[in-house]
Amino acid sequence: MYEEKSFGAVLRGLRQRGRLTMEELAEASGVSVRAIGDMERGRSRVPQRRTVVALAEGLGLTDGEREALLTTARAARPTRAVTVAGTVVPPRSVGDFTGREAELALLRNAAERAPAGGASAWVVSGPPGCGKTTLALKAAADLVERFPDGCFVVDLHGVDGPVDTGEALLKLLKALGVSDRRLAQEDEQGRAGLLRALLGDRRCLVVWDNARDEKQVRALLPAGGRSLVLVTSRRPLTGLEHVDRLPLSEMAQEEAVDLLRRILGKERADAEAEDVARVAELCGRLPLALRVAANWLTVRSGWTVGRLVRRLADEERRLGALTAGDVRVEAAFELSYRQLTGQAAHMLRLLSLVPGPDMTAAYGAALTATAVFEAEDVMEELVEAGLLQATFTGRYQLHDLLRLFARARLSREEEPGEREAADDRLRTWLLETATVAGRWYQPAYGAPPPSWQGLVPLESADQARDWLRNEAPSWLAALRAAAGRDEHIQVVETVHAMEWFCDLWVHWGHWPEVFGLAAESAAALDDPYMRAFHLNCQSWALNACGRRHREAVERAEEGLEHARRAQDVHQQVSALMHTASAYRQLGDPRKVAEKALAAMGLSEDTGHYEAWPQAVRLYGSALRLLGRAEDALTEHERIIAFLDAPDCPVTGHIADIFRAHTMQAIGHDHAALGRWREAADHFRDARVRSCAIGISHREGETLRHLAEALIELGETEEARYCLRQVLSLGDLADDKDLRTARALLDSLPAG
């Protein structure tokens, strides 16, 4: 409507059309005569939105005319620009920007809400090199049209000579068109209030990039209005109130590969797709590292991607290799590292010794020989510095490249003796805690003694189980390290404590290695009992976890030899029982019966009944497989009578396991005899007991057999429910049970 005309000319024309004097318009709008005159003559900057709205009401404009006047005012403002470190340049995005769709969607939603009032401020935080600035620039470029009063990006230089808050205020206020005369009349507090008023009145997008801390940006945030403010920082700026938060970390693997493909070119990347994926992994999927690696390859067009993979595979050289021109990944880390207190820097260096993918504050306490709360305070400083990530589960993670950075600083800045002492403290704590936790399930131990004081609570069997599972990557690594250092006594004692816990976590996958390490340590100690014990446990692991049944027979036979040498009847019975169990998996019921019967006889002749129920259960199962189901049932009922006896030598957790297994065996006996109701009842009993103990794979197995019995009884609805319960167990159930459950569900009539 008012194309090619200045705001002042348009205002004058509208006033004259309405036959109003300046004084009459001033009275109708509430805007002073002097201000109206200055606007019409072009002597003042374009007014704020609320002033334009007041003038439109005083002029009696229609809705369409008012919007046209507002559009003219916005177009006249010299603020549609991006301000970076004091210079004004056109808005820009990152041409090869990749991924972060969820994060961009959050910012788009924030931009959509902004016109409704109540300015939105977001803190985008994350470790060095994770792409905070790139995301903010991408968002600014995408959203600039939604903010007609201007888009501004100001680099606060938070890690390399931070910009003073007052200087940042002046910079943005000048870009917003505030005169030097007005600025000279205000102190810093007044300028902060002026900025809040301007951002509240206008629709602007402001990016405060690379903030150092809360103090630097607190005065730069709006209190309300229709603007959107993004603050990027390596720190989460937890002290700021009334802001939304967008934490960034490494990219997803698919996004990381896509970024490499965009920079390298599709043809080159796809020709070495596996190596490109490996580069993404070796860069820790950190955007800065990915860009450096891709740019490095772009310059060296004659190199294969595989050649870079080989350079990056060397951990000691990896950070040095991630350099392209004057851009160094290590330098980005160094800037944050130099800002740490000495205590936090020391903690970061020592955390590089943690062998697992994540940790709790107890790890920091063990490494530094301090209390957990003290260690947690220091680790939280690292979180605030963006060098350690805190997860929603209360654990901490150190990015792979930051781990390498910290490890290099550890070698450079710590005395060898301190490094070794910290490593020893961590390894000792992990293995001693694993021993105490495992002993919760051993009848001779149970709860730790009152005198035991650990860094983590182990006040119940559930806490012990959770700790052993959550910290498994670390205590397994510590066990390997102890074996490599010939700490054989520590190895055999730690693994000995796992005797009954391992049955609660059959699908872990590492039990053959764990008991193998212990068997080797026992051999080095030349302890025949320990050799027998750990060889027997290794046989169980090979048979139940590794499906290596022939090897299981061999280990059990070795175990029997050393048990006889140690003159230990219990281990002899265990060896015979494990041999029988392996032969069962090999499909040889006669061998099962032979070995199980030998184990039963030895137990009964010597009065050692600790493993007798297992041997009887195996013997009964062999009888059933040989077509003697009634005899099998008789044998299995002997076990229940044994466990029910008031003077039974087997009690507690072990008795619960034996009873659950035997109830399942009795269910199989009844099924073999065609007594489906009795079979279903015993499978239900076994399922409840397995669930109470926490043996998930057994729970899935009994549910599957219960469903099969219910199908025979024609009770398909309950069968369908049981099969769905099997599937809901997921990885906790055995693969065979999952496959069978799916097939049975598909075969059932729709209901």
XYZ file of C-alpha atoms in Angstrom:
751
model
C 0.000 0.000 0.000
C 2.848 2.359 0.842
C 5.630 0.985 -1.387
C 8.696 3.189 -2.007
C 7.660 5.721 0.671
C 9.404 6.460 3.947
C 7.569 5.933 7.197
C 7.469 9.688 7.806
C 5.939 10.361 4.393
C 3.306 7.679 4.913
C 2.422 9.055 8.352
C 2.095 12.585 7.021
C -0.135 11.409 4.170
C -2.450 9.519 6.516
C -2.703 12.514 8.877
C -3.519 14.841 6.019
C -6.071 12.417 4.609
C -7.817 12.458 7.967
C -7.673 16.256 8.040
C -5.878 16.201 11.380
C -3.347 18.675 12.693
C -0.308 17.359 14.574
C -1.892 18.615 17.790
C -5.150 16.742 17.051
C -3.277 13.506 16.215
C -1.207 13.935 19.371
C -4.359 14.258 21.471
C -6.022 11.255 19.779
C -2.985 8.964 19.987
C -1.177 10.079 23.124
C 2.047 10.602 21.141
C 3.660 14.015 21.632
C 3.479 16.720 18.937
C 7.280 16.911 18.847
C 7.629 13.159 18.318
C 5.100 13.205 15.476
C 6.891 16.114 13.835
C 10.315 14.419 14.138
C 8.932 11.219 12.614
C 7.323 13.005 9.672
C 10.519 14.956 8.954
C 12.708 11.844 9.277
C 14.641 13.333 12.190
C 14.097 10.350 14.527
C 14.325 6.629 14.138
C 11.251 4.578 13.324
C 9.050 4.233 16.439
C 8.436 1.084 18.412
C 5.455 -1.091 17.564
C 3.295 0.185 20.422
C 3.825 3.777 19.206
C 2.795 2.815 15.665
C -0.324 1.079 17.011
C -1.245 4.212 19.025
C -0.838 6.392 15.908
C -2.994 3.991 13.873
C -5.754 4.190 16.489
C -5.521 7.979 16.552
C -5.800 8.059 12.764
C -8.807 5.720 12.817
C -7.169 3.220 10.411
C -8.791 -0.040 9.389
C -7.120 -3.323 10.379
C -5.594 -3.656 6.927
C -4.271 -0.097 6.943
C -2.820 -0.547 10.422
C -0.937 -3.704 9.370
C 0.350 -1.893 6.288
C 1.657 0.935 8.484
C 3.322 -1.565 10.809
C 4.933 -3.297 7.831
C 6.279 0.036 6.591
C 7.731 0.744 10.025
C 9.415 -2.639 10.227
C 10.873 -2.285 6.746
C 12.340 1.081 7.688
C 14.257 -0.280 10.663
C 17.922 -0.964 9.828
C 18.020 -4.075 12.011
C 17.561 -7.039 9.675
C 21.134 -8.210 10.084
C 23.323 -10.518 12.045
C 25.803 -8.867 14.357
C 28.942 -10.890 15.013
C 31.649 -9.495 17.273
C 30.738 -5.921 16.424
C 30.432 -6.272 12.648
C 27.220 -6.425 10.624
C 26.946 -9.153 8.000
C 23.996 -10.776 6.186
C 22.277 -13.719 7.907
C 23.933 -16.998 7.043
C 23.417 -20.686 7.656
C 25.721 -23.687 7.398
C 25.411 -25.224 3.958
C 26.226 -28.769 5.021
C 24.231 -28.661 8.261
C 23.134 -32.187 9.119
C 20.747 -33.770 11.609
C 19.596 -32.217 14.902
C 16.002 -32.372 13.672
C 14.547 -32.778 17.156
C 16.528 -29.791 18.458
C 15.547 -27.580 15.524
C 11.911 -28.575 16.016
C 12.069 -27.372 19.635
C 13.404 -23.996 18.527
C 10.824 -23.716 15.740
C 8.083 -24.336 18.298
C 9.591 -21.665 20.535
C 9.576 -19.219 17.611
C 5.928 -20.001 16.900
C 4.988 -19.297 20.516
C 6.963 -16.056 20.715
C 4.351 -13.781 18.997
C 1.843 -14.682 21.717
C 3.985 -12.848 24.254
C 6.277 -13.958 27.043
C 9.764 -13.890 25.550
C 11.394 -17.267 25.259
C 15.038 -17.736 26.269
C 16.898 -20.977 25.595
C 20.311 -22.124 26.793
C 21.986 -24.410 24.266
C 24.817 -26.134 26.134
C 27.238 -28.974 25.569
C 30.878 -30.025 25.447
C 33.432 -28.347 23.183
C 32.907 -29.167 19.514
C 29.356 -30.508 19.761
C 27.950 -27.924 17.332
C 26.204 -25.407 19.587
C 27.049 -22.353 17.472
C 26.301 -24.199 14.245
C 22.857 -25.148 15.549
C 22.168 -21.569 16.689
C 23.202 -20.131 13.308
C 21.076 -22.688 11.476
C 18.083 -21.822 13.663
C 18.673 -18.086 13.160
C 18.809 -18.475 9.375
C 15.677 -20.636 9.321
C 13.680 -18.391 11.635
C 14.780 -14.925 10.526
C 11.537 -14.265 8.619
C 9.522 -14.880 11.783
C 11.311 -11.981 13.505
C 10.824 -8.899 11.339
C 12.475 -6.549 13.834
C 15.869 -8.158 13.429
C 18.134 -11.140 13.936
C 21.337 -10.600 15.915
C 24.256 -12.877 16.764
C 26.859 -11.604 19.231
C 29.960 -13.638 20.075
C 30.645 -13.278 23.790
C 34.030 -15.065 23.551
C 33.322 -16.958 26.749
C 36.439 -19.157 26.656
C 38.999 -16.834 25.060
C 38.746 -13.336 26.500
C 35.089 -12.917 27.436
C 33.265 -9.785 26.321
C 32.193 -7.554 29.199
C 28.430 -7.531 29.813
C 28.325 -3.765 29.450
C 30.116 -3.930 26.107
C 27.681 -6.586 24.868
C 24.749 -4.391 25.939
C 26.128 -1.412 24.028
C 26.762 -3.518 20.957
C 23.203 -4.808 20.730
C 21.533 -1.531 21.711
C 23.391 0.276 18.946
C 22.340 -2.406 16.472
C 18.764 -1.882 17.639
C 19.039 1.796 16.679
C 19.475 3.422 20.083
C 21.319 6.732 19.716
C 24.706 7.375 21.306
C 23.148 10.310 23.154
C 20.535 8.071 24.751
C 23.132 5.448 25.636
C 25.308 8.097 27.284
C 22.423 9.013 29.578
C 22.126 5.467 31.024
C 24.387 3.447 33.285
C 24.765 -0.308 32.763
C 21.659 -1.129 34.798
C 19.651 1.407 32.818
C 20.912 0.000 29.532
C 19.917 -3.508 30.625
C 16.420 -2.201 31.368
C 16.322 -0.472 27.984
C 17.309 -3.703 26.235
C 14.587 -5.620 28.058
C 12.047 -2.980 27.027
C 13.131 -3.098 23.385
C 13.119 -6.906 23.209
C 9.768 -6.937 24.953
C 8.241 -4.533 22.438
C 9.784 -5.894 19.243
C 9.980 -9.257 17.577
C 13.701 -9.987 17.502
C 15.830 -13.103 17.517
C 19.048 -12.694 19.491
C 21.837 -15.251 19.764
C 24.328 -14.679 22.569
C 27.000 -17.074 21.388
C 29.702 -18.667 23.529
C 28.700 -17.362 26.956
C 31.170 -17.876 29.771
C 28.814 -17.996 32.761
C 25.515 -16.801 34.188
C 26.883 -13.429 35.281
C 27.880 -12.539 31.730
C 24.394 -13.049 30.268
C 21.915 -12.509 33.098
C 21.440 -8.824 32.242
C 21.121 -9.671 28.533
C 17.936 -11.723 28.831
C 14.417 -10.294 28.308
C 11.806 -10.362 31.035
C 8.890 -10.745 28.641
C 7.668 -9.853 25.207
C 7.721 -11.472 21.793
C 11.411 -12.007 21.092
C 13.395 -15.256 21.112
C 16.836 -15.356 22.745
C 19.306 -18.227 22.333
C 22.365 -18.496 24.559
C 25.080 -20.978 23.616
C 27.602 -22.053 26.229
C 29.840 -24.939 27.143
C 28.320 -24.648 30.584
C 24.652 -25.491 31.306
C 24.292 -22.132 33.136
C 22.171 -23.762 35.799
C 22.016 -20.531 37.794
C 19.775 -18.849 35.220
C 16.064 -18.843 35.965
C 13.087 -18.768 33.600
C 14.976 -20.250 30.659
C 14.433 -23.414 28.665
C 17.367 -25.747 28.165
C 18.637 -27.646 25.158
C 21.635 -29.840 26.014
C 23.681 -31.095 23.049
C 26.066 -34.007 22.912
C 27.545 -36.083 20.117
C 25.510 -36.825 16.997
C 23.737 -40.097 16.318
C 25.844 -42.484 14.223
C 23.564 -42.097 11.199
C 23.757 -38.296 11.400
C 27.548 -38.397 11.803
C 27.936 -40.558 8.708
C 25.579 -38.270 6.768
C 27.689 -35.223 7.701
C 30.833 -36.944 6.449
C 29.051 -37.868 3.215
C 27.950 -34.264 2.654
C 31.491 -32.925 3.045
C 33.354 -35.737 1.259
C 30.830 -36.145 -1.505
C 28.402 -39.014 -1.951
C 30.466 -40.942 -4.511
C 33.691 -40.974 -2.495
C 31.948 -41.702 0.806
C 29.808 -44.533 -0.548
C 32.830 -46.185 -2.154
C 34.285 -46.701 1.343
C 31.099 -46.795 3.390
C 32.466 -49.049 6.161
C 35.544 -46.878 6.659
C 33.405 -43.718 6.697
C 31.283 -45.269 9.458
C 34.467 -46.153 11.327
C 35.746 -42.563 11.048
C 32.461 -41.391 12.574
C 32.991 -43.761 15.511
C 36.643 -42.804 16.008
C 35.651 -39.119 16.029
C 33.215 -39.909 18.821
C 30.470 -38.538 16.525
C 31.550 -35.061 17.666
C 30.653 -32.512 14.943
C 33.905 -30.535 15.212
C 35.998 -33.701 14.935
C 33.886 -34.946 12.027
C 34.364 -31.690 10.131
C 38.109 -31.686 10.766
C 38.427 -35.293 9.593
C 36.330 -34.690 6.474
C 38.167 -31.471 5.587
C 41.471 -33.253 6.094
C 40.410 -35.910 3.585
C 39.069 -33.312 1.172
C 42.481 -31.657 0.955
C 44.147 -35.059 0.531
C 41.967 -36.294 -2.310
C 44.451 -39.050 -3.131
C 44.100 -40.658 0.288
C 41.635 -43.426 0.987
C 39.290 -43.108 3.941
C 40.836 -46.319 5.254
C 44.188 -44.582 5.543
C 42.640 -41.996 7.874
C 41.008 -44.802 9.851
C 44.438 -46.299 10.467
C 45.770 -42.934 11.684
C 42.833 -42.397 14.012
C 42.892 -45.963 15.353
C 46.055 -45.144 17.319
C 44.632 -43.624 20.501
C 47.862 -41.836 21.364
C 47.885 -40.054 17.977
C 44.163 -39.565 17.450
C 43.761 -36.067 18.887
C 46.862 -34.876 17.065
C 45.540 -36.323 13.817
C 42.276 -34.382 14.182
C 43.824 -31.162 12.918
C 42.964 -29.273 9.751
C 44.888 -26.033 9.208
C 44.485 -23.887 12.292
C 41.510 -25.898 13.557
C 42.465 -28.418 16.225
C 39.994 -30.484 18.227
C 42.476 -30.623 21.091
C 42.621 -26.811 21.213
C 38.858 -26.642 21.733
C 39.205 -28.881 24.786
C 42.229 -26.952 26.034
C 40.261 -23.698 26.297
C 37.797 -25.223 28.758
C 40.491 -27.185 30.577
C 42.449 -24.011 31.386
C 39.435 -22.546 33.189
C 39.155 -25.411 35.679
C 40.240 -25.225 39.283
C 43.245 -27.352 40.111
C 41.048 -29.868 41.935
C 38.693 -30.251 38.968
C 41.550 -30.552 36.475
C 43.091 -33.277 38.658
C 39.751 -35.104 38.765
C 39.342 -34.907 34.977
C 42.771 -36.394 34.455
C 42.061 -39.279 36.829
C 38.613 -39.992 35.373
C 40.370 -41.022 32.166
C 41.367 -44.182 34.087
C 37.737 -45.339 34.430
C 37.494 -48.440 32.220
C 33.724 -48.416 31.675
C 31.544 -46.226 29.444
C 30.108 -44.246 32.363
C 30.490 -43.850 36.099
C 29.040 -42.618 39.367
C 30.524 -40.211 41.889
C 31.885 -43.247 43.748
C 34.445 -43.707 40.972
C 35.736 -40.186 41.537
C 35.896 -40.869 45.262
C 37.867 -44.084 44.742
C 40.302 -42.409 42.353
C 40.983 -39.415 44.591
C 40.669 -41.159 47.988
C 37.964 -38.695 49.060
C 34.364 -38.939 50.256
C 31.630 -39.497 47.691
C 29.961 -36.126 48.333
C 33.267 -34.311 47.938
C 33.992 -36.140 44.688
C 30.483 -35.389 43.439
C 31.001 -31.656 44.012
C 34.179 -31.698 41.938
C 32.573 -33.774 39.185
C 29.671 -31.322 39.069
C 32.210 -28.570 38.421
C 33.316 -30.576 35.383
C 29.687 -30.835 34.303
C 29.324 -27.065 34.655
C 32.457 -26.645 32.523
C 30.982 -28.835 29.785
C 33.733 -31.448 30.121
C 31.627 -34.156 31.768
C 28.073 -35.121 30.919
C 25.481 -35.901 33.583
C 22.839 -38.383 32.438
C 19.226 -38.653 33.536
C 20.081 -41.808 35.493
C 22.431 -40.012 37.859
C 25.565 -41.233 36.118
C 28.370 -39.355 34.397
C 29.873 -39.831 30.950
C 33.222 -38.667 29.568
C 33.228 -38.288 25.788
C 35.714 -40.593 24.062
C 37.840 -37.748 22.685
C 37.767 -35.911 26.015
C 38.899 -39.155 27.633
C 41.913 -39.214 25.301
C 42.568 -35.538 26.043
C 42.407 -36.175 29.809
C 44.620 -39.248 29.486
C 47.255 -37.233 27.635
C 47.163 -34.603 30.378
C 47.399 -37.384 32.961
C 50.648 -38.625 31.425
C 51.979 -35.090 31.066
C 50.967 -33.531 34.373
C 50.749 -36.323 36.976
C 53.670 -38.139 38.531
C 53.831 -41.838 37.504
C 53.472 -42.858 41.131
C 50.218 -40.922 41.530
C 48.799 -42.375 38.323
C 49.574 -45.909 39.459
C 48.224 -45.275 42.954
C 44.934 -43.919 41.586
C 44.621 -46.844 39.178
C 45.287 -49.281 42.035
C 42.677 -47.590 44.233
C 40.036 -47.808 41.515
C 40.775 -51.434 40.614
C 40.853 -52.516 44.254
C 37.570 -50.731 44.999
C 35.809 -52.255 41.988
C 36.893 -55.814 42.768
C 36.323 -55.593 46.522
C 32.851 -54.137 45.981
C 32.067 -56.818 43.390
C 33.130 -59.464 45.922
C 30.917 -58.075 48.683
C 27.976 -57.696 46.284
C 28.329 -61.228 44.932
C 28.490 -62.715 48.409
C 24.943 -61.537 49.080
C 23.867 -64.700 47.210
C 26.260 -67.113 48.921
C 24.811 -68.997 51.919
C 28.024 -68.642 53.911
C 28.010 -64.833 53.637
C 24.834 -62.912 52.771
C 24.788 -59.257 53.852
C 28.155 -57.544 54.376
C 29.350 -57.396 57.979
C 28.586 -54.260 60.017
C 32.267 -53.361 59.917
C 32.255 -53.064 56.127
C 32.223 -49.478 54.895
C 31.962 -49.007 51.156
C 31.489 -46.090 48.809
C 28.132 -47.442 47.615
C 25.168 -48.839 49.581
C 24.830 -52.637 49.482
C 22.136 -52.988 52.107
C 20.020 -55.500 50.192
C 20.401 -58.256 47.640
C 18.622 -56.061 45.092
C 21.146 -53.260 45.570
C 23.964 -55.790 45.186
C 22.449 -57.195 41.992
C 21.910 -53.743 40.511
C 25.465 -52.670 41.281
C 26.958 -55.818 39.731
C 24.919 -55.324 36.554
C 25.361 -51.557 36.230
C 29.090 -51.617 36.874
C 29.815 -54.849 34.980
C 31.908 -53.204 32.215
C 34.159 -51.638 34.836
C 34.589 -54.514 37.266
C 35.156 -56.911 34.366
C 37.879 -54.596 33.027
C 39.356 -54.429 36.533
C 39.299 -58.234 36.730
C 41.158 -58.494 33.424
C 43.701 -55.960 34.631
C 44.187 -57.842 37.910
C 44.734 -61.095 36.014
C 47.241 -59.369 33.754
C 49.104 -58.076 36.824
C 49.200 -61.585 38.366
C 46.950 -60.548 41.253
C 45.695 -64.123 41.371
C 44.302 -64.155 44.907
C 42.133 -61.116 44.167
C 40.899 -62.718 40.928
C 39.874 -66.063 42.439
C 38.219 -64.444 45.467
C 36.199 -62.006 43.366
C 35.011 -64.655 40.926
C 34.307 -67.153 43.704
C 31.741 -64.648 45.014
C 29.839 -64.866 41.695
C 28.940 -68.562 42.147
C 25.201 -68.001 42.650
C 24.775 -64.509 41.278
C 25.733 -65.678 37.776
C 22.560 -67.782 37.511
C 20.531 -64.557 37.798
C 22.225 -63.095 34.714
C 22.806 -65.974 32.337
C 22.583 -63.819 29.204
C 25.366 -61.387 30.168
C 27.739 -63.176 27.802
C 31.018 -62.837 29.743
C 30.770 -65.667 32.253
C 32.974 -68.086 30.254
C 35.742 -65.471 30.275
C 35.225 -64.580 33.954
C 35.482 -68.158 35.190
C 38.256 -68.874 32.682
C 40.373 -66.061 34.150
C 39.746 -67.414 37.632
C 40.676 -70.963 36.568
C 43.971 -69.654 35.181
C 44.695 -67.739 38.385
C 43.868 -70.821 40.463
C 46.304 -72.819 38.313
C 48.996 -70.188 38.890
C 48.365 -70.505 42.630
C 48.383 -74.309 42.305
C 45.269 -74.467 44.487
C 43.469 -77.720 43.608
C 40.193 -76.741 45.292
C 40.029 -73.379 43.518
C 40.982 -75.033 40.239
C 38.149 -77.508 40.646
C 35.674 -74.832 41.670
C 36.414 -72.453 38.812
C 36.705 -75.193 36.188
C 33.271 -76.440 37.241
C 31.859 -72.923 37.022
C 33.526 -72.454 33.646
C 31.875 -75.675 32.494
C 28.498 -74.271 33.545
C 29.213 -71.005 31.713
C 30.328 -72.751 28.515
C 27.259 -74.965 28.596
C 24.539 -72.531 29.704
C 25.855 -69.247 28.310
C 28.216 -70.107 25.470
C 26.470 -73.141 23.957
C 29.928 -74.778 23.794
C 28.841 -78.127 25.153
C 31.864 -80.289 24.215
C 34.199 -77.793 25.879
C 31.899 -77.833 28.898
C 32.393 -81.600 29.202
C 36.165 -81.163 29.007
C 36.278 -78.460 31.694
C 34.038 -80.506 34.026
C 36.272 -83.567 33.587
C 39.305 -81.409 34.453
C 37.381 -80.082 37.427
C 36.672 -83.641 38.618
C 40.379 -84.471 38.456
C 41.371 -81.469 40.606
C 38.441 -82.030 43.002
C 39.713 -85.557 43.653
C 43.197 -84.138 44.153
C 41.757 -81.684 46.680
C 39.668 -84.484 48.232
C 36.633 -82.208 48.035
C 33.431 -84.233 47.669
C 31.194 -81.267 46.875
C 33.325 -80.247 43.894
C 33.456 -83.865 42.717
C 29.648 -84.003 42.776
C 29.497 -80.641 41.009
C 31.878 -81.839 38.291
C 29.790 -84.959 37.627
C 26.616 -82.886 37.627
C 28.042 -80.319 35.150
C 29.179 -83.158 32.895
C 25.660 -84.580 32.941
C 24.199 -81.153 32.171
C 26.452 -80.748 29.117
C 25.546 -84.235 27.843
C 21.891 -83.278 28.160
C 22.446 -80.386 25.772
C 24.296 -82.767 23.459
C 21.203 -85.011 23.342
C 22.680 -88.077 25.069
C 20.211 -89.043 27.875
C 22.072 -92.270 28.740
C 25.268 -90.338 29.466
C 23.185 -87.857 31.468
C 21.721 -90.661 33.561
C 25.142 -92.267 34.071
C 26.882 -89.093 35.292
C 23.902 -87.844 37.334
C 23.490 -91.210 39.038
C 27.202 -91.185 39.923
C 26.817 -87.706 41.435
C 23.768 -88.809 43.436
C 25.558 -91.884 44.764
C 28.642 -89.929 45.824
C 26.469 -87.349 47.622
C 24.450 -89.978 49.466
C 27.485 -92.104 50.389
C 29.394 -89.176 51.870
C 26.489 -87.103 53.217
C 27.346 -84.068 51.053
C 23.954 -82.885 49.787
C 24.731 -79.340 48.593
C 24.501 -80.284 44.886
C 22.360 -83.406 45.306
C 19.082 -81.736 44.178
C 20.676 -80.678 40.893
C 21.996 -84.179 40.255
C 18.602 -85.760 41.006
C 16.830 -83.284 38.734
C 19.193 -84.154 35.885
C 18.736 -87.878 36.509
C 14.966 -87.499 36.492
C 15.095 -85.499 33.253
C 17.180 -88.261 31.657
C 14.613 -90.853 32.728
C 11.837 -88.801 31.140
C 13.791 -88.527 27.892
C 14.250 -92.309 27.987
C 10.469 -92.765 28.173
C 10.214 -93.302 31.951
C 8.154 -90.237 32.908
C 6.558 -91.848 36.003
C 10.016 -92.708 37.365
C 11.156 -89.168 36.559
C 8.229 -87.751 38.532
C 9.124 -89.923 41.508
C 12.722 -88.656 41.482
C 11.668 -85.025 41.229
C 9.185 -85.371 44.069
C 12.087 -86.662 46.193
C 13.727 -83.247 45.739
C 10.651 -81.388 47.008
C 10.473 -83.686 50.036
C 14.179 -83.060 50.670
C 13.712 -79.273 50.509
C 10.615 -79.440 52.749
C 12.439 -81.356 55.486
C 13.002 -79.251 58.644
C 16.671 -80.258 58.800
C 17.390 -79.627 55.104
C 21.027 -78.522 54.709
C 20.132 -76.356 51.683
C 18.350 -73.103 52.583
C 17.764 -69.545 51.475
C 18.421 -68.314 47.931
C 19.864 -71.653 46.771
C 16.869 -73.619 48.053
C 14.575 -71.169 46.234
C 16.427 -71.774 42.963
C 16.318 -75.584 43.396
C 12.589 -75.497 44.142
C 11.777 -73.319 41.120
C 13.781 -75.579 38.799
C 12.226 -78.721 40.243
C 8.668 -77.404 39.896
C 9.395 -76.814 36.228
C 10.776 -80.352 35.892
C 7.630 -81.807 37.506
C 5.570 -79.793 35.019
C 7.485 -81.485 32.196
C 6.900 -84.895 33.761
C 3.130 -84.343 33.875
C 3.173 -83.015 30.309
C 4.990 -86.150 29.139
C 2.239 -88.190 30.815
C -0.498 -86.123 29.157
C -1.654 -84.612 32.462
C -1.964 -81.084 31.111
C -3.850 -79.585 34.067
C -1.179 -80.745 36.529
C 1.534 -79.611 34.116
C -0.004 -76.130 33.850
C -0.298 -75.815 37.628
C 3.374 -76.665 38.151
C 4.526 -74.361 35.352
C 2.562 -71.532 36.994
C 4.244 -72.277 40.307
C 7.685 -72.374 38.680
C 7.042 -69.100 36.853
C 6.053 -67.277 40.055
C 9.129 -68.596 41.883
C 11.505 -67.711 39.033
C 10.067 -64.215 38.885
C 10.468 -63.741 42.643
C 14.104 -64.843 42.496
C 14.832 -62.691 39.441
C 15.752 -65.482 36.997
C 14.290 -63.869 33.901
C 15.376 -66.509 31.399
C 13.682 -69.198 33.492
C 10.570 -67.050 33.750
C 10.384 -66.865 29.968
C 10.954 -70.598 29.622
C 8.217 -71.556 32.101
C 5.771 -69.086 30.540
C 6.354 -70.703 27.173
C 5.768 -74.210 28.560
C 2.692 -72.986 30.451
C 1.294 -71.607 27.196
C 1.886 -74.949 25.473
C 0.004 -76.758 28.246
C -2.865 -74.249 28.095
C -3.159 -74.726 24.336
C -3.518 -78.481 24.934
C -6.296 -77.661 27.416
C -8.008 -75.379 24.898
C -7.487 -72.293 27.067
C -6.152 -70.137 24.254
C -6.816 -66.704 25.776
C -4.584 -67.340 28.784
C -2.074 -69.020 26.475
C -2.009 -65.915 24.288
C -1.432 -63.755 27.373
C 1.492 -65.975 28.489
C 3.109 -65.869 25.057
C 2.883 -62.085 24.974
C 4.513 -62.004 28.398
C 7.407 -64.032 26.987
C 7.860 -61.516 24.170
C 7.697 -58.609 26.613
C 10.826 -59.956 28.335
C 12.820 -59.163 25.186
C 16.557 -59.760 25.599
C 16.007 -61.171 29.093
C 14.403 -64.281 27.569
C 16.180 -67.051 25.680
C 16.159 -66.783 21.878
C 14.545 -70.210 21.552
C 11.686 -69.182 23.842
C 11.155 -65.953 21.899
C 11.056 -67.770 18.553
C 8.666 -70.429 19.848
C 6.402 -67.817 21.463
C 6.106 -65.880 18.187
C 5.341 -69.056 16.224
C 2.699 -70.203 18.713
C 1.052 -66.768 18.746
C 0.834 -66.814 14.955
C -0.714 -70.277 15.031
C -3.482 -69.365 17.500
C -6.901 -68.442 16.073
C -7.704 -64.734 16.138
C -9.402 -63.762 19.343
